[in-house]
PDB file of C-alpha atoms in Angstrom:
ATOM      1  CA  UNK A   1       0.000   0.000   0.000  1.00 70.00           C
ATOM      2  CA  UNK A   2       1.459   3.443  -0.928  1.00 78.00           C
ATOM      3  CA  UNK A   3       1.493   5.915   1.638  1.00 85.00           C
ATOM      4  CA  UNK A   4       1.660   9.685   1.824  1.00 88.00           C
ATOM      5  CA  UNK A   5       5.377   9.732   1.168  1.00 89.00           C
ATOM      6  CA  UNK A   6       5.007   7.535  -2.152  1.00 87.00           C
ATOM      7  CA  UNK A   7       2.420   9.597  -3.086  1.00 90.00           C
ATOM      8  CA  UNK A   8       4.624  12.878  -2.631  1.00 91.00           C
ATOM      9  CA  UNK A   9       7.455  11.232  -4.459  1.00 92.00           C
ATOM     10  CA  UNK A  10       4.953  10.074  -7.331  1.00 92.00           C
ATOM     11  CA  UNK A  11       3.949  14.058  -7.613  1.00 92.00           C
ATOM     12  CA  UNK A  12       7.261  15.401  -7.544  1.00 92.00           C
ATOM     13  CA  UNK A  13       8.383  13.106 -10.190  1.00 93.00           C
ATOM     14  CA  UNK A  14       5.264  13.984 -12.354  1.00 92.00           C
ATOM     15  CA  UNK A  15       5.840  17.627 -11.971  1.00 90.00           C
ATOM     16  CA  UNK A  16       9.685  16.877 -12.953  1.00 92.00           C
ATOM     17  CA  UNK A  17       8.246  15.088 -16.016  1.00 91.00           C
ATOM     18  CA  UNK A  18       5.394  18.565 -17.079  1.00 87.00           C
ATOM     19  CA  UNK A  19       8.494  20.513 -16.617  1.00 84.00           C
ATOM     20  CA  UNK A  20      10.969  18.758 -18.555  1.00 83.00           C
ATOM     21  CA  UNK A  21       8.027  18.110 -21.480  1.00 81.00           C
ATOM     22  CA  UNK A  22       7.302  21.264 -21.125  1.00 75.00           C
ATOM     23  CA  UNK A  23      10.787  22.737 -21.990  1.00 74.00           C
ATOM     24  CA  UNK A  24      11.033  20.058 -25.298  1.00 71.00           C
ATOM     25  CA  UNK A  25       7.323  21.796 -26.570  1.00 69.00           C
ATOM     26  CA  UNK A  26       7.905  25.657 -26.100  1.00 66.00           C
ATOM     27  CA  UNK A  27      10.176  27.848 -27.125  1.00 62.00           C
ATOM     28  CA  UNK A  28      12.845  29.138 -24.456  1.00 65.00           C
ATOM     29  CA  UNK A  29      10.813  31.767 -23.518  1.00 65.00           C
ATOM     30  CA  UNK A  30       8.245  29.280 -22.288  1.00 61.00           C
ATOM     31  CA  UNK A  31       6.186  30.196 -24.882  1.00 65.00           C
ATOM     32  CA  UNK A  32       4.731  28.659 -28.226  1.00 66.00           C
ATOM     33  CA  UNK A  33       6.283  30.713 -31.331  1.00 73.00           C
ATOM     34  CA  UNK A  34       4.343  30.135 -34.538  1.00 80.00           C
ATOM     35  CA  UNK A  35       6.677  29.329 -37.276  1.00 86.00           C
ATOM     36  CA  UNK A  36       6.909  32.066 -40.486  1.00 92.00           C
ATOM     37  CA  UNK A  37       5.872  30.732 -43.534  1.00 93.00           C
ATOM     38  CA  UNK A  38       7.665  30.585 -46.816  1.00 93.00           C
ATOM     39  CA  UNK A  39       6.703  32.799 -49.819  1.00 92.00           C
ATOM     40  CA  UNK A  40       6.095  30.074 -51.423  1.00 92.00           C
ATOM     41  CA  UNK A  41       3.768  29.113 -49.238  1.00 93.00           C
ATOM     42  CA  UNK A  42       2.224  32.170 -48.792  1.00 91.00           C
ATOM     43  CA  UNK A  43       1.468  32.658 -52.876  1.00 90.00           C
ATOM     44  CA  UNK A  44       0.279  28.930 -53.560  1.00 90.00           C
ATOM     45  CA  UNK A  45      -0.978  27.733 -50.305  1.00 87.00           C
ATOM     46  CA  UNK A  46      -2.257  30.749 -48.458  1.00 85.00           C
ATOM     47  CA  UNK A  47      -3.430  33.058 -51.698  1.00 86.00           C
ATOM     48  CA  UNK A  48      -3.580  30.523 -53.970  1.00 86.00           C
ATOM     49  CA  UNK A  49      -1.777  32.858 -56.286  1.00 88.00           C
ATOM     50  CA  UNK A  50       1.528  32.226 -58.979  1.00 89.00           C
ATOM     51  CA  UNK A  51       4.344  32.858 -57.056  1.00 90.00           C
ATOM     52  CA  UNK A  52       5.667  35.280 -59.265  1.00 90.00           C
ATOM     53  CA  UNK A  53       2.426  37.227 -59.320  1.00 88.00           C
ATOM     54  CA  UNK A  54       3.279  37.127 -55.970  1.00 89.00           C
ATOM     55  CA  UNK A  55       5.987  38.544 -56.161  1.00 88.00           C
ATOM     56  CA  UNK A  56       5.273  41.225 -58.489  1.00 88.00           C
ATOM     57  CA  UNK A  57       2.988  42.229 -56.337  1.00 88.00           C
ATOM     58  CA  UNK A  58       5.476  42.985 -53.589  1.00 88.00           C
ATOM     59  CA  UNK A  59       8.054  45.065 -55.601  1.00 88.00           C
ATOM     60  CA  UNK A  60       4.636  46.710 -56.427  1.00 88.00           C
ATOM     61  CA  UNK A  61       3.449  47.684 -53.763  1.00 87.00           C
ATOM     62  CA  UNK A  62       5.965  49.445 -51.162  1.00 87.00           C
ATOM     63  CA  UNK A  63       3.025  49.240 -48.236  1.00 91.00           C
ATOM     64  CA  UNK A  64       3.465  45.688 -48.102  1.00 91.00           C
ATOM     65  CA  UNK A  65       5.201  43.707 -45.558  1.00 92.00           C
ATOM     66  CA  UNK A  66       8.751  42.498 -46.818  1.00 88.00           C
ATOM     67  CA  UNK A  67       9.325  39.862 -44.859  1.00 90.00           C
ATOM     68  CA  UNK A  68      12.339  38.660 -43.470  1.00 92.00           C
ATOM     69  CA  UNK A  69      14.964  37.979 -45.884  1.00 90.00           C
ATOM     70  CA  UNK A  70      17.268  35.286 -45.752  1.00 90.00           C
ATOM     71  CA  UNK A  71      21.334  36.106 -45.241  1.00 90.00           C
ATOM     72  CA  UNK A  72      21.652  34.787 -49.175  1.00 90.00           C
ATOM     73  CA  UNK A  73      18.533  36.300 -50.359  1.00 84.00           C
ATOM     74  CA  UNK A  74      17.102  33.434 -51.694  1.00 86.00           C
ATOM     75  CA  UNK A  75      13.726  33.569 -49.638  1.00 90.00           C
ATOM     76  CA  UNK A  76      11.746  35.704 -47.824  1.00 91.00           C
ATOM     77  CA  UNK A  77       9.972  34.265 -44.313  1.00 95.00           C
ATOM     78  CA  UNK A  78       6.205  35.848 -43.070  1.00 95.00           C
ATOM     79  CA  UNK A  79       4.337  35.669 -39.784  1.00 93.00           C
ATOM     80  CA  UNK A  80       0.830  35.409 -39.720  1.00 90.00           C
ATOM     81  CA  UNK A  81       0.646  39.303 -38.720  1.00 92.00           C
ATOM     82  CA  UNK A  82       2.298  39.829 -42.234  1.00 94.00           C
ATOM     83  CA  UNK A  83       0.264  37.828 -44.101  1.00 92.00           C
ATOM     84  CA  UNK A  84      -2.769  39.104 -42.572  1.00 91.00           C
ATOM     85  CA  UNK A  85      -2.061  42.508 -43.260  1.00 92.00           C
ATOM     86  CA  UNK A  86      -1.045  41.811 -46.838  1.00 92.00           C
ATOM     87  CA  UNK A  87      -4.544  40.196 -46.904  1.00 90.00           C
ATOM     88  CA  UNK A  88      -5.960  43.577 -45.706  1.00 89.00           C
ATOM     89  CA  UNK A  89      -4.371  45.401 -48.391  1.00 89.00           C
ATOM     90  CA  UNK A  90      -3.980  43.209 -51.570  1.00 87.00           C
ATOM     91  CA  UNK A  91      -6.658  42.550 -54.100  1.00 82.00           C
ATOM     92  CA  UNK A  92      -5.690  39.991 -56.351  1.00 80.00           C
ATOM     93  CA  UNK A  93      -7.931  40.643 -59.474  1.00 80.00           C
ATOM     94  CA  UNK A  94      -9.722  43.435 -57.884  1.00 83.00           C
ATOM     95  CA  UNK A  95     -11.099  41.066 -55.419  1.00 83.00           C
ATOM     96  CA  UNK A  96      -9.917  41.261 -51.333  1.00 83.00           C
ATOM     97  CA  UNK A  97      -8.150  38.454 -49.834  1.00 83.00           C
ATOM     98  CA  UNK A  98     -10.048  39.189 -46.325  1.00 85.00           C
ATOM     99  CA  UNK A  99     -12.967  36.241 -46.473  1.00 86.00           C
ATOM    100  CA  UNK A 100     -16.249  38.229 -46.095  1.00 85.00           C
ATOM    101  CA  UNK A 101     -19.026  37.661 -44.335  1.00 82.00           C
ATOM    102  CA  UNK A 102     -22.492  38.654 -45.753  1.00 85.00           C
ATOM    103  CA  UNK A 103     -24.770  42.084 -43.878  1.00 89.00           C
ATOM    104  CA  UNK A 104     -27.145  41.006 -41.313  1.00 91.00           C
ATOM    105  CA  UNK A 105     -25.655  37.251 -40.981  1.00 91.00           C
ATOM    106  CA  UNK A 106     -24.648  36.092 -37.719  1.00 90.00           C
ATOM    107  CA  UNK A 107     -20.969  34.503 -37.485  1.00 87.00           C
ATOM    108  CA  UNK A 108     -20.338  30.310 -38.006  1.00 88.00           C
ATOM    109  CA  UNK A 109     -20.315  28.423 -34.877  1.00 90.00           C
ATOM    110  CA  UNK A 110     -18.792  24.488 -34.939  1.00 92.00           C
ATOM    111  CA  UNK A 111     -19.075  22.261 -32.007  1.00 91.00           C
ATOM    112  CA  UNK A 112     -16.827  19.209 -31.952  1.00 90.00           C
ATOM    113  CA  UNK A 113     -18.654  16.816 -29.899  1.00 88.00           C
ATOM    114  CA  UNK A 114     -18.598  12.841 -29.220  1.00 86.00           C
ATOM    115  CA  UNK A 115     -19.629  11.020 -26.571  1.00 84.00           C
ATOM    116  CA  UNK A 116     -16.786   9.071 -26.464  1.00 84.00           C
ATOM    117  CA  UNK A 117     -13.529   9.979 -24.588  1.00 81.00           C
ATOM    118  CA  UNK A 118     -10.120   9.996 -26.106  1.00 83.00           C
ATOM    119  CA  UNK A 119     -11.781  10.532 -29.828  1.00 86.00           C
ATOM    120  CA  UNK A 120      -9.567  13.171 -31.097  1.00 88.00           C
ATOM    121  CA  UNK A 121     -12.023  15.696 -30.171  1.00 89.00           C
ATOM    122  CA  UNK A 122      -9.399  18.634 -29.087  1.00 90.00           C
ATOM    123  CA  UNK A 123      -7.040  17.588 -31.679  1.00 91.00           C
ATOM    124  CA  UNK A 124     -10.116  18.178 -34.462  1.00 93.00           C
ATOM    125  CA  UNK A 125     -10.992  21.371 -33.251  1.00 93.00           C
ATOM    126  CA  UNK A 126      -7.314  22.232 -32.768  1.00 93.00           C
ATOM    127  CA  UNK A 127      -7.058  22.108 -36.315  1.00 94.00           C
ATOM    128  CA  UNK A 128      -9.783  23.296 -37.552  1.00 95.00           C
ATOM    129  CA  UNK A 129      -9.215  26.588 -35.545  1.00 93.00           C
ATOM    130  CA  UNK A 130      -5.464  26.583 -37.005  1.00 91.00           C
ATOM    131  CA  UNK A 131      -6.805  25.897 -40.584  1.00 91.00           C
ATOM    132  CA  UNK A 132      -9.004  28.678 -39.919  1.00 91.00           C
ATOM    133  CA  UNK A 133      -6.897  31.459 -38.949  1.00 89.00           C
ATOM    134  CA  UNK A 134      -4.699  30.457 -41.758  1.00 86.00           C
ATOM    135  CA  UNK A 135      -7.391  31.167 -44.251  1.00 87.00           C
ATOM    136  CA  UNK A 136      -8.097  34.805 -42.794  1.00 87.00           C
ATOM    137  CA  UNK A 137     -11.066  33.956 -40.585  1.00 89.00           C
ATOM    138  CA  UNK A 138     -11.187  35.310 -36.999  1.00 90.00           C
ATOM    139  CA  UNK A 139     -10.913  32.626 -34.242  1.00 92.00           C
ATOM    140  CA  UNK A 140     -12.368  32.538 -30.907  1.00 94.00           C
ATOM    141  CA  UNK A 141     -12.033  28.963 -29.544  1.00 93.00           C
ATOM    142  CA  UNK A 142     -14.099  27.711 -26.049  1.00 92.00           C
ATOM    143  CA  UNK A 143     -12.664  24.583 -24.411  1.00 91.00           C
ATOM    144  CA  UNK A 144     -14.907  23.153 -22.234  1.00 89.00           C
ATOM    145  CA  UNK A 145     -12.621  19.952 -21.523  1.00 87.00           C
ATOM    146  CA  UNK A 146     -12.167  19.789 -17.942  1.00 87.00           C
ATOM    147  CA  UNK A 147      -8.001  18.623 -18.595  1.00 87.00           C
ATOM    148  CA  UNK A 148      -7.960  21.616 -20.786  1.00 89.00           C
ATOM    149  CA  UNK A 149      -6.490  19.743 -24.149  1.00 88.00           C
ATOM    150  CA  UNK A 150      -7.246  22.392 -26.107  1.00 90.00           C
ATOM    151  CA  UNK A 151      -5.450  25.416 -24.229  1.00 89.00           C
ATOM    152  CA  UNK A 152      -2.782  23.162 -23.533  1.00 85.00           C
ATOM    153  CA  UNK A 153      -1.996  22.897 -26.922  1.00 85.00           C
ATOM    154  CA  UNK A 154      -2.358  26.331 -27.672  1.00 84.00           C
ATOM    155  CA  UNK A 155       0.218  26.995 -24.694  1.00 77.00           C
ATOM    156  CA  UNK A 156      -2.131  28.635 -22.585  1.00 78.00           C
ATOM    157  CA  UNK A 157      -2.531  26.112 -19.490  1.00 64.00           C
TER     158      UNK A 157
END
């Protein structure tokens, strides 16, 4: 039988464990750190655009974000705040890049919902949010998972 100083040890070992996990997920800062994204990525994936209209459109267009450049300036590296403001301000045949939603209609609401425990439920909705943002949509995520999955993995528990 495992008394109260097993138990102690047992805690202290888990909370060795969080932190050390902990250190291998976040940055150094203790913090998650979205990764920039390629302009590549941003052109075919994000705007579904040709690269080098893409790029065009940066030389441009001065009021643009520029991006990081790498030391050989061979590619250029945006955050999401970059390529949401580019989304503000481009128009990529004289239609916006921000996706719109119609007068008078209320905004989308999902639920991810089972019955079932350990059915991928967080990790869905996880994505979904992430696939989201990515497309230009506003997020507001509610998780109502009493271990708090969700804001776990967004680094906020």
């Amino acid at each position: 039988m495992f008394g109260h100083k097993d138990l102690s040890q047992l805690r202290d070992s888990s909370l060795k464990m969080q932190g050390w996990i902990r250190k291998q997920t976040f940055s150094p800062g203790n913090e998650k750190v979205l990764r920039r994204f390629s302009s590549w990525e941003v052109a075919e994936l994000i705007f579904q655009v040709n690269q080098n209209t893409f790029r065009g459109r940066l030389v441009a267009e001065p009021g643009l974000p520029g991006g990081e450049i790498e030391a050989d300036g061979r590619q250029r590296w945006f955050s999401l705040e970059e390529v949401n403001e580019m989304r503000r301000k481009m128009k990529i045949n004289r239609k916006s890049l921000l996706p719109e939603r119609p007068k008078g209609k209320r905004a989308i609401r999902a639920a991810v919902a089972n019955f079932k425990g350990g059915a991928g439920k967080s990790t869905v909705a996880l994505h979904f949010a992430h696939a989201a943002a990515l497309d230009g949509y506003r997020v507001l995520t509610i998780d109502f998972d009493p271990q708090a999955t969700l804001s776990h993995s967004m680094g906020l528990a």
